[in-house]
Amino acid sequence: MTQLRDLFEEAANSAPPPSRLVADELYAAGRRRRRRRTVANYAAAVALVMTAGTGIAALAGHERSVSGEVGVDQKQSSPGALPHHGERIQWSGAADARHLYLSMSTQLSCSKEPCAKSIVQLVASDDGGRTWSDRGGPINAASFEVLGPGRLLAVLHDSPGPKWTLQTSTDGGRTWHRLDQAPPVAAVPTGSVAVCWPESNKAPSPCRMHALDPATRRIAPLTSQPALTLSDDLRIRESAGRLWASGVDPATGRPGVAVSRDAGRSWSTQVFADAPACSRAGCPAPYLAAGNGPIGYAVVLGAQQRVVYRYEENDGQGAGGWQRVPGAGSVPSDRLPGGVQSFVTADGTHVLFQVVTQSDQDVDAHRWWRAGADGTYEAVEPVGLPDTVNPIRRTSNGWFYTHSYLDKVVYGSTDGWHWSPVARGS
Amino acid sequence: MRSHEDEDRRQFSEYFAARRGVVRHSAYLMCGDWHWADDLTQAAFIRVASAWHRVRDPQALDAFVRTCLIRTYLSETRRVWRRRERVVAEMPDLASGNDDAESVARRVAFAQALRQVPPRQRVTLICRFYQGLDVTETAVALGCSEGTVKSQTAKGLATLRKVLGDALPVPALACATEGKE
């Protein structure tokens, strides 16, 4: 066989002429081929769905629906098609991998004069991004929160007048209802969620912890409040049976976190005295991230430095403790804008965001830094995720999602490492 | 992600630089024409580039580019307008510097004999004896059963033997239709 191979070798090596092939040209051609195939597949899928669209439209009644080729559980081969051609995704939220919500800009529909940018159109999908429909008409909203499948919370403009009110929806955003104030409660009941909202007659004051029941549309302040001036985050983070509230110590102004393990009856507060010095404007509240278990992370922004604290309960009875993570200082911190700073992947890894300025685009990019077992952070690139996406968020059942403002794509992931488009705008 | 894109491009360039020669020579053995071999190599690497985000394992990459090359070649041989399968009286040949008359004669004779082998059988022989694949790997590359690989190998070698006679190494025939199993 060796001799036969020699014959092949001789024949193959008969003084070949120089090759005209160039790697860069081939790579570029390959990329063009991929784009063409993607567009062709996408167009075919859209054509197929539009063919069946008449029946879907009849079922959907007056709600406009746009379909794509997306399944759930991350097994879809191509993303669904978002409605409202040309409009931007302003916000994305999810209850789980099936129930997705977006607020989209309405600028293109304003034919005569610019619309207020807070006027958005809520669109939603109940099938993991396969089909999307408008939920009600354009609304003037300051923020949205997803409380569960079909259950939403929003800060809506209560016209006429300058007043913003907290309203809930239990039909996926089709209709909204104001809340009734209820007497104080000792803990957040089952079926309710913890929110931070100013008391109704003290609007400019710092928010206070409340229990909100979207079914009965009642909101009640908690009897026991954390010993912190709480941040403005509407939704109180909840994971592994713990409530996590961030704020600053009213006495010293230092950042701190309060954790409740009994639905808000009592709070264990940690003020980070060794946090880095803050700017003259004061310390911002820490930014929290938690995974499946009772482990949490608080990211504290100083004037020129960012530090991470890790919360861990070392037994099943006593309170947990916060420890400073030493390696976070190695993550570049030349730019420290506020907002979500990190997330925890399905395997429990803490991932920090680094904001990177792009000279050729108007939006910032992200780099991601993964914490190792020894507390050091190393740069990592989640597969399938562009660097211009919004901060990654996680549903209560551990599904990850985010969206890209520039290319109008919603991305989903089951583990936080591997991403795929769930829906795509045009 | 621009940095990710740059990294992909760099990795592809490195892979191309490392494997271009092997792929091009395999293509030449298949088609017997360096220009056509360049076309085939180009088509194979373009397919690899288009799927670069999906294939990372070097072993899988080699298998993937091999499959792309084979399918492109076999596809082209089935096209009427691209029937380049032609038998010529003399193989065009270039001296490679240190060739002696005997080796040139042997190479020309082998190349002529290889041209007599039908395309699919020829690809099978190239996989088995030039690329060193076993029966199973060859079957995967060709998208056929292992039995087909063995029969195609036997037929291809028979054709070579018919043309080359005793010049074809006999021991190779003993191993030719055996799998690795």
Short mmCIF file of C-alpha atoms in Angstrom, two decimals, chain A residues 152-326:
data_model
loop_
_atom_site.label_atom_id
_atom_site.label_comp_id
_atom_site.label_asym_id
_atom_site.label_seq_id
_atom_site.Cartn_x
_atom_site.Cartn_y
_atom_site.Cartn_z
CA LEU A 152 -47.35 42.28 33.32
CA LEU A 153 -46.67 45.37 35.34
CA ALA A 154 -46.14 48.80 33.82
CA VAL A 155 -45.66 52.39 34.80
CA LEU A 156 -48.14 54.11 32.52
CA HIS A 157 -48.97 57.71 31.93
CA ASP A 158 -52.38 58.35 33.38
CA SER A 159 -53.70 61.03 31.08
CA PRO A 160 -54.82 63.71 31.39
CA GLY A 161 -52.17 65.17 33.62
CA PRO A 162 -48.56 64.44 34.47
CA LYS A 163 -49.25 61.50 36.70
CA TRP A 164 -47.61 58.10 36.19
CA THR A 165 -49.39 55.14 37.71
CA LEU A 166 -48.60 51.53 38.34
CA GLN A 167 -50.93 49.29 36.34
CA THR A 168 -51.16 45.57 35.80
CA SER A 169 -52.37 43.31 33.06
CA THR A 170 -53.39 39.68 33.41
CA ASP A 171 -54.17 39.12 29.72
CA GLY A 172 -50.71 39.57 28.30
CA GLY A 173 -50.90 43.33 27.91
CA ARG A 174 -54.20 43.66 26.07
CA THR A 175 -55.87 45.57 28.90
CA TRP A 176 -54.43 47.46 31.85
CA HIS A 177 -55.86 48.18 35.26
CA ARG A 178 -54.98 50.58 38.05
CA LEU A 179 -54.21 49.19 41.47
CA ASP A 180 -56.07 49.58 44.70
CA GLN A 181 -54.17 50.36 47.86
CA ALA A 182 -54.48 47.72 50.56
CA PRO A 183 -53.52 47.73 54.26
CA PRO A 184 -49.96 46.76 55.20
CA VAL A 185 -49.07 43.10 55.18
CA ALA A 186 -46.36 41.26 57.08
CA ALA A 187 -45.06 39.28 54.11
CA VAL A 188 -45.46 38.88 50.38
CA PRO A 189 -48.27 36.31 49.96
CA THR A 190 -48.11 33.44 47.52
CA GLY A 191 -49.20 34.69 44.10
CA SER A 192 -47.99 38.21 44.83
CA VAL A 193 -44.71 39.80 43.91
CA ALA A 194 -42.51 42.27 45.74
CA VAL A 195 -42.22 45.68 44.10
CA CYS A 196 -40.69 48.94 45.14
CA TRP A 197 -42.99 51.89 44.66
CA PRO A 198 -43.46 55.21 46.44
CA GLU A 199 -46.40 55.43 48.76
CA SER A 200 -49.26 56.90 46.88
CA ASN A 201 -49.42 60.22 48.72
CA LYS A 202 -45.67 60.72 48.84
CA ALA A 203 -44.80 60.42 45.19
CA PRO A 204 -41.31 61.97 45.08
CA SER A 205 -40.15 60.03 48.14
CA PRO A 206 -37.97 56.91 47.88
CA CYS A 207 -39.83 53.80 47.02
CA ARG A 208 -40.99 51.37 49.67
CA MET A 209 -41.36 47.64 49.56
CA HIS A 210 -44.84 46.50 48.59
CA ALA A 211 -46.61 43.22 47.92
CA LEU A 212 -48.54 43.39 44.67
CA ASP A 213 -51.21 40.89 43.67
CA PRO A 214 -51.90 41.19 39.93
CA ALA A 215 -55.00 39.00 40.18
CA THR A 216 -56.81 41.15 42.73
CA ARG A 217 -55.06 44.34 41.58
CA ARG A 218 -54.13 45.28 45.10
CA ILE A 219 -50.86 46.67 46.39
CA ALA A 220 -49.96 46.64 50.06
CA PRO A 221 -46.87 48.00 51.83
CA LEU A 222 -44.80 45.56 53.83
CA THR A 223 -44.77 46.06 57.57
CA SER A 224 -41.06 45.43 57.80
CA GLN A 225 -38.99 47.52 55.45
CA PRO A 226 -35.27 46.99 54.66
CA ALA A 227 -32.98 49.38 56.50
CA LEU A 228 -31.87 50.97 53.24
CA THR A 229 -32.90 53.77 50.97
CA LEU A 230 -33.97 51.46 48.19
CA SER A 231 -33.03 51.83 44.56
CA ASP A 232 -35.58 52.84 41.98
CA ASP A 233 -35.83 49.35 40.53
CA LEU A 234 -39.51 48.56 40.31
CA ARG A 235 -39.30 44.80 40.62
CA ILE A 236 -37.59 43.30 43.64
CA ARG A 237 -35.38 40.45 42.59
CA GLU A 238 -36.54 37.06 43.81
CA SER A 239 -34.67 33.79 43.56
CA ALA A 240 -34.30 30.59 45.56
CA GLY A 241 -36.95 31.80 48.00
CA ARG A 242 -35.02 34.97 48.78
CA LEU A 243 -35.89 38.57 48.14
CA TRP A 244 -32.93 40.74 47.21
CA ALA A 245 -33.18 44.52 47.58
CA SER A 246 -30.40 46.99 46.91
CA GLY A 247 -30.01 50.52 48.12
CA VAL A 248 -27.79 52.79 50.15
CA ASP A 249 -27.41 53.18 53.89
CA PRO A 250 -29.44 56.27 54.83
CA ALA A 251 -26.91 57.19 57.52
CA THR A 252 -23.63 56.84 55.66
CA GLY A 253 -24.69 56.80 52.03
CA ARG A 254 -22.71 53.63 51.46
CA PRO A 255 -24.15 50.95 49.15
CA GLY A 256 -25.82 47.94 50.67
CA VAL A 257 -28.05 44.95 50.05
CA ALA A 258 -30.93 43.57 52.11
CA VAL A 259 -31.90 39.91 51.84
CA SER A 260 -35.07 38.36 53.15
CA ARG A 261 -35.49 34.62 53.49
CA ASP A 262 -39.06 34.79 54.80
CA ALA A 263 -40.95 36.68 52.07
CA GLY A 264 -40.21 40.07 53.54
CA ARG A 265 -41.05 39.50 57.20
CA SER A 266 -37.45 40.24 58.17
CA TRP A 267 -34.41 41.55 56.39
CA SER A 268 -30.71 40.96 56.75
CA THR A 269 -28.86 44.05 55.63
CA GLN A 270 -25.23 44.35 54.60
CA VAL A 271 -23.66 47.74 54.02
CA PHE A 272 -20.44 47.54 52.05
CA ALA A 273 -18.20 49.80 54.10
CA ASP A 274 -15.13 48.87 52.06
CA ALA A 275 -16.76 49.70 48.75
CA PRO A 276 -14.77 52.12 46.57
CA ALA A 277 -15.26 55.84 46.93
CA CYS A 278 -18.24 57.24 45.08
CA SER A 279 -18.65 60.40 43.07
CA ARG A 280 -19.97 63.62 44.56
CA ALA A 281 -23.45 62.66 43.45
CA GLY A 282 -23.38 59.80 45.94
CA CYS A 283 -23.15 56.06 45.75
CA PRO A 284 -25.47 54.21 43.44
CA ALA A 285 -27.27 51.17 44.78
CA PRO A 286 -25.52 47.89 43.99
CA TYR A 287 -26.62 45.98 40.90
CA LEU A 288 -27.74 42.48 41.78
CA ALA A 289 -27.58 39.15 40.01
CA ALA A 290 -28.64 35.73 41.21
CA GLY A 291 -28.89 32.26 39.78
CA ASN A 292 -30.87 29.21 40.77
CA GLY A 293 -29.48 28.71 44.23
CA PRO A 294 -29.11 30.99 47.24
CA ILE A 295 -26.01 32.63 45.85
CA GLY A 296 -26.11 36.24 44.82
CA TYR A 297 -23.77 38.85 43.47
CA ALA A 298 -23.77 42.56 44.12
CA VAL A 299 -21.82 44.78 41.77
CA VAL A 300 -20.91 48.11 43.34
CA LEU A 301 -19.84 51.03 41.17
CA GLY A 302 -17.43 53.53 42.61
CA ALA A 303 -16.24 56.69 40.93
CA GLN A 304 -13.40 54.87 39.18
CA GLN A 305 -13.64 51.27 40.25
CA ARG A 306 -16.09 48.41 40.21
CA VAL A 307 -16.11 45.71 42.87
CA VAL A 308 -18.13 42.52 43.22
CA TYR A 309 -19.47 40.95 46.39
CA ARG A 310 -20.71 37.37 46.56
CA TYR A 311 -23.44 36.22 48.93
CA GLU A 312 -23.37 32.66 50.12
CA GLU A 313 -25.17 30.76 52.85
CA ASN A 314 -22.82 28.33 54.46
CA ASP A 315 -25.51 26.37 56.26
CA GLY A 316 -29.22 25.92 55.98
CA GLN A 317 -30.09 27.86 59.13
CA GLY A 318 -27.95 30.90 59.67
CA ALA A 319 -27.94 34.05 57.63
CA GLY A 320 -25.64 34.33 54.66
CA GLY A 321 -22.58 36.44 54.33
CA TRP A 322 -21.12 38.71 51.69
CA GLN A 323 -17.52 38.35 50.58
CA ARG A 324 -15.65 40.60 48.24
CA VAL A 325 -14.56 38.82 45.05
CA PRO A 326 -10.90 39.73 44.62
#
